[in-house]
């Protein structure tokens, strides 16, 4: 069974945005500054080139350049997990090997999307990546985006591989997650902020958070209070973060868009569009309330 001590990639991970310049090019200086600030404010792991990092619209070369720049900024202080997912197994394997060579500590591998492969093919895809590199995998289960879930039975089989270490869980199925954690050593990371505390209470390793781009200290404080044995305080702090989580993740705009709006972090790449002024004002209002409540 997994436990809070089994944290192969840290506990409080940020799904980091990918900054772009006003011309839409990769802004490596901004990425270095943002990564260093996140670590200073309590993130003990960073996930690059995931959903929040706009990975479908960045090139392979940009993904590698981003990883190298962030590694330069944070050194070896925190694990870096590189998103290498795609709908093409051969491409995913190549991205995984390039990420390993560029200094990644782990690989975020999403279920192949669009083609909706059956479970045997999903399992084979992950195993191909695991066999192609020497670093650990975090499987990314987000059926709402990919169209295909990683079924619990598939996770149980994949857990037998020595390099399949973790799951980023966006399945919204606490019962299934509880069952897999009870029967394997897979480290579960909540990928949905509203479930960070519930999943952690069930034995998850931590979270991978988009909201942590703008409120890393506040997101971490919830788990800190729980670890200190003060569950009432953990619940209170969790309640304070809920309005921002709702505004950023459940109000109709992608988390990438809302995070960049709050950070003034440059453009998003099409097909995404920036938040309009009304949305930005609303986000800033909710964010300001959280800052006022947490100091």
Coordinates of C-alpha atoms in Angstrom, one line a residue:
X1 CA 0.0 0.0 0.0
X2 CA 1.2 3.5 -0.8
X3 CA 1.9 6.0 2.0
X4 CA 2.8 9.6 2.5
X5 CA 6.4 8.5 2.7
X6 CA 6.3 7.2 -0.9
X7 CA 6.9 10.5 -2.8
X8 CA 9.1 9.8 -5.8
X9 CA 8.7 13.2 -7.3
X10 CA 8.0 15.4 -4.2
X11 CA 4.7 16.3 -2.5
X12 CA 3.7 19.8 -3.7
X13 CA 4.3 19.9 -7.4
X14 CA 3.3 22.8 -9.7
X15 CA 2.1 22.1 -13.2
X16 CA 4.1 25.0 -14.6
X17 CA 3.0 27.4 -17.3
X18 CA 5.2 27.9 -20.3
X19 CA 5.9 31.6 -20.6
X20 CA 5.8 33.2 -24.1
X21 CA 7.0 36.6 -25.3
X22 CA 4.6 39.2 -26.8
X23 CA 5.6 37.8 -30.1
X24 CA 4.6 34.3 -29.1
X25 CA 8.1 32.8 -28.8
X26 CA 9.3 30.8 -25.9
X27 CA 10.5 33.1 -23.0
X28 CA 13.2 31.1 -21.3
X29 CA 14.3 34.0 -19.0
X30 CA 10.7 34.3 -17.7
X31 CA 10.6 30.5 -17.3
X32 CA 13.8 30.5 -15.2
X33 CA 12.4 33.3 -12.9
X34 CA 9.0 31.7 -12.5
X35 CA 10.6 28.3 -11.7
X36 CA 12.9 29.8 -9.1
X37 CA 10.0 31.7 -7.5
X38 CA 7.8 28.6 -7.3
X39 CA 10.6 26.6 -5.5
X40 CA 11.2 29.5 -3.1
X41 CA 7.5 29.6 -2.3
X42 CA 7.2 25.9 -1.4
X43 CA 6.9 23.8 -4.5
X44 CA 9.1 20.7 -4.1
X45 CA 8.7 19.5 -7.6
X46 CA 7.8 21.0 -11.1
X47 CA 6.0 19.4 -14.0
X48 CA 6.9 20.9 -17.3
X49 CA 5.2 20.6 -20.7
X50 CA 2.0 19.3 -19.3
X51 CA -1.6 20.5 -20.0
X52 CA -0.9 23.7 -18.2
X53 CA 2.4 24.1 -20.1
X54 CA 0.5 24.1 -23.4
X55 CA 2.4 21.0 -24.6
X56 CA 0.2 20.4 -27.7
X57 CA 1.4 23.7 -29.1
X58 CA 5.1 23.6 -28.2
X59 CA 7.7 21.9 -30.5
X60 CA 10.0 19.1 -29.4
X61 CA 12.9 21.6 -29.4
X62 CA 11.0 24.0 -27.3
X63 CA 10.2 21.3 -24.7
X64 CA 13.9 20.4 -24.4
X65 CA 15.0 24.1 -24.2
X66 CA 12.4 24.7 -21.5
X67 CA 13.6 21.7 -19.5
X68 CA 17.2 22.7 -19.7
X69 CA 16.5 26.3 -18.7
X70 CA 14.5 25.3 -15.7
X71 CA 17.1 22.8 -14.6
X72 CA 19.6 25.7 -14.8
X73 CA 17.4 27.9 -12.7
X74 CA 16.6 25.4 -9.9
X75 CA 19.7 23.1 -10.1
X76 CA 19.1 19.8 -8.3
X77 CA 17.0 21.2 -5.5
X78 CA 13.7 19.7 -6.8
X79 CA 12.6 17.0 -9.1
X80 CA 11.6 18.0 -12.7
X81 CA 9.0 15.9 -14.4
X82 CA 8.8 16.4 -18.1
X83 CA 5.5 15.9 -20.0
X84 CA 6.2 13.7 -23.0
X85 CA 2.7 12.6 -23.9
X86 CA 1.3 12.4 -27.4
X87 CA -1.1 10.3 -29.4
X88 CA 1.8 8.6 -31.2
X89 CA 3.7 6.0 -29.2
X90 CA 6.9 6.4 -31.3
X91 CA 6.8 10.2 -30.8
X92 CA 6.2 9.7 -27.1
X93 CA 9.2 7.4 -26.8
X94 CA 11.4 9.9 -28.6
X95 CA 10.3 12.7 -26.4
X96 CA 10.9 10.6 -23.3
X97 CA 14.5 9.8 -24.4
X98 CA 15.2 13.5 -25.2
X99 CA 13.8 14.5 -21.8
X100 CA 16.0 12.0 -20.0
X101 CA 19.0 13.3 -21.9
X102 CA 18.1 16.9 -21.0
X103 CA 18.0 16.1 -17.3
X104 CA 14.5 15.2 -16.4
X105 CA 14.0 13.2 -13.1
X106 CA 10.7 11.7 -14.3
X107 CA 8.3 11.6 -17.2
X108 CA 4.6 12.6 -17.2
X109 CA 3.0 10.2 -19.8
X110 CA -0.7 10.8 -20.7
X111 CA -3.0 8.2 -22.1
X112 CA -2.9 8.4 -25.9
X113 CA -5.7 10.7 -27.0
X114 CA -8.1 10.9 -29.9
X115 CA -7.5 7.3 -31.1
X116 CA -9.2 5.9 -28.0
X117 CA -7.1 2.7 -27.7
X118 CA -8.4 -0.3 -25.8
X119 CA -6.8 -1.1 -22.5
X120 CA -4.3 -3.6 -23.8
X121 CA -3.0 -0.9 -26.2
X122 CA -2.9 1.7 -23.4
X123 CA -0.9 -0.7 -21.3
X124 CA 1.5 -1.5 -24.2
X125 CA 2.0 2.2 -24.8
X126 CA 3.1 2.9 -21.3
X127 CA 5.3 -0.1 -21.1
X128 CA 7.1 1.0 -24.4
X129 CA 8.0 4.3 -22.8
X130 CA 9.0 2.6 -19.5
X131 CA 11.3 0.3 -21.4
X132 CA 12.8 3.1 -23.5
X133 CA 14.3 5.1 -20.6
X134 CA 15.9 4.7 -17.2
X135 CA 13.8 7.2 -15.2
X136 CA 10.4 6.8 -13.5
X137 CA 7.0 7.4 -15.0
X138 CA 4.0 9.3 -13.7
X139 CA 1.0 8.0 -15.6
X140 CA -1.5 10.8 -16.4
X141 CA -5.1 9.6 -16.1
X142 CA -7.3 12.4 -17.4
X143 CA -10.2 10.7 -19.4
X144 CA -12.1 14.0 -19.7
X145 CA -9.4 15.2 -22.1
X146 CA -8.1 12.0 -23.7
X147 CA -11.3 10.1 -24.1
X148 CA -9.8 7.0 -22.5
X149 CA -9.4 6.1 -18.9
X150 CA -6.6 4.0 -17.4
X151 CA -8.8 1.4 -15.8
X152 CA -7.8 0.2 -12.3
X153 CA -7.0 -3.3 -13.6
X154 CA -4.6 -1.8 -16.1
X155 CA -3.0 0.3 -13.3
X156 CA -2.5 -2.8 -11.2
X157 CA -0.6 -4.5 -14.0
X158 CA 1.5 -1.5 -14.8
X159 CA 2.4 -1.1 -11.2
X160 CA 4.5 -4.2 -11.5
X161 CA 7.0 -2.4 -13.7
X162 CA 9.9 -1.0 -11.7
X163 CA 9.8 2.4 -13.5
X164 CA 6.1 3.0 -13.3
X165 CA 6.1 4.9 -10.0
X166 CA 3.2 7.3 -9.9
X167 CA -0.2 8.4 -11.2
X168 CA -1.5 11.9 -11.8
X169 CA -5.1 11.3 -11.1
X170 CA -7.8 13.4 -12.9
X171 CA -10.3 10.5 -13.0
X172 CA -12.6 11.9 -10.3
X173 CA -13.0 8.4 -8.9
X174 CA -11.9 8.3 -5.3
X175 CA -13.1 4.7 -4.8
X176 CA -11.0 3.4 -7.7
X177 CA -8.0 5.4 -6.5
X178 CA -8.4 4.0 -3.0
X179 CA -8.4 0.5 -4.3
X180 CA -5.3 0.9 -6.5
X181 CA -3.4 2.6 -3.6
X182 CA -4.4 -0.2 -1.3
X183 CA -3.1 -2.9 -3.6
X184 CA 0.1 -1.2 -5.1
X185 CA 2.9 1.1 -4.2
X186 CA 1.9 3.6 -6.9
X187 CA 2.3 7.2 -5.6
X188 CA -1.0 9.0 -6.4
X189 CA -0.9 12.7 -7.1
X190 CA -4.1 14.7 -7.3
X191 CA -4.4 16.5 -10.6
X192 CA -7.7 18.2 -9.6
X193 CA -7.2 20.9 -6.9
X194 CA -10.7 20.4 -5.4
X195 CA -9.6 16.8 -4.6
X196 CA -6.1 17.6 -3.2
X197 CA -7.1 17.2 0.4
X198 CA -9.6 14.3 0.1
X199 CA -7.1 12.2 -2.0
X200 CA -4.2 13.1 0.4
X201 CA -6.3 12.0 3.3
X202 CA -6.7 8.6 1.6
X203 CA -3.0 8.2 1.3
X204 CA -2.0 10.1 -1.9
X205 CA 1.6 11.4 -2.2
X206 CA 0.6 15.0 -2.9
X207 CA -0.6 17.0 -5.9
X208 CA 0.3 18.4 -9.3
X209 CA -1.4 21.8 -9.3
X210 CA -2.1 24.5 -11.9
X211 CA -3.3 26.9 -9.2
X212 CA 0.1 26.6 -7.5
X213 CA 1.4 28.8 -10.3
X214 CA -0.2 31.7 -8.5
X215 CA -0.7 30.5 -5.0
X216 CA 2.0 28.0 -4.2
X217 CA 2.2 28.8 -0.5
X218 CA -1.5 28.7 0.1
X219 CA -1.9 25.3 -1.7
X220 CA 1.0 23.8 0.3
X221 CA -0.3 25.1 3.6
X222 CA -3.3 22.7 3.4
X223 CA -1.1 19.6 3.3
X224 CA 1.3 21.1 5.9
X225 CA -1.6 21.4 8.3
X226 CA -2.8 17.9 7.6
X227 CA 0.7 16.5 8.1
X228 CA 0.9 18.4 11.4
X229 CA -2.3 16.5 12.6
X230 CA -4.5 19.6 12.5
X231 CA -7.2 18.4 10.2
X232 CA -9.6 21.2 11.2
X233 CA -7.0 23.7 10.1
X234 CA -6.4 21.8 6.9
X235 CA -10.1 21.9 6.1
X236 CA -10.2 25.7 6.9
X237 CA -7.3 26.5 4.7
X238 CA -8.7 24.3 2.0
X239 CA -11.9 26.2 2.2
X240 CA -10.0 29.5 1.7
X241 CA -8.5 28.2 -1.5
X242 CA -11.7 26.9 -2.9
X243 CA -13.0 30.2 -4.5
X244 CA -9.7 30.7 -6.4
X245 CA -9.8 27.0 -7.5
X246 CA -13.3 27.5 -8.8
X247 CA -12.5 30.7 -10.5
X248 CA -9.4 29.4 -12.2
X249 CA -10.4 25.8 -13.0
X250 CA -14.2 25.6 -13.2
X251 CA -15.5 28.9 -14.5
X252 CA -15.2 28.1 -18.2
X253 CA -11.6 29.0 -19.0
X254 CA -8.7 26.6 -19.1
X255 CA -6.3 26.8 -16.2
X256 CA -3.5 27.8 -18.5
X257 CA -5.4 30.9 -19.5
X258 CA -6.4 31.9 -16.0
X259 CA -2.9 31.3 -14.6
X260 CA -1.3 33.4 -17.2
X261 CA -3.9 36.2 -16.7
X262 CA -3.1 36.4 -13.0
X263 CA 0.6 36.2 -13.6
X264 CA 0.8 38.6 -16.6
X265 CA 2.9 35.8 -18.1
X266 CA 2.6 36.6 -21.8
X267 CA 0.4 35.1 -24.5
X268 CA -1.3 31.8 -24.8
X269 CA -0.9 29.9 -28.1
X270 CA -3.8 29.4 -30.4
X271 CA -6.3 27.8 -30.3
X272 CA -6.4 29.2 -26.8
X273 CA -7.3 32.8 -26.4
X274 CA -6.5 35.2 -23.5
X275 CA -9.0 36.0 -20.8
X276 CA -11.1 39.1 -21.5
X277 CA -11.0 42.1 -19.2
X278 CA -14.1 41.1 -17.3
X279 CA -12.7 37.6 -16.6
X280 CA -9.3 39.0 -15.5
X281 CA -11.0 41.5 -13.1
X282 CA -13.0 38.7 -11.6
X283 CA -9.9 36.5 -11.2
X284 CA -7.9 39.3 -9.6
X285 CA -10.8 40.0 -7.2
X286 CA -10.9 36.4 -6.0
X287 CA -7.1 36.2 -5.8
X288 CA -6.9 39.3 -3.8
X289 CA -9.4 38.0 -1.3
X290 CA -7.3 34.8 -0.8
X291 CA -4.1 36.9 -0.3
X292 CA -5.9 39.1 2.2
X293 CA -7.1 36.1 4.1
X294 CA -3.8 34.2 4.2
X295 CA -1.3 37.1 4.6

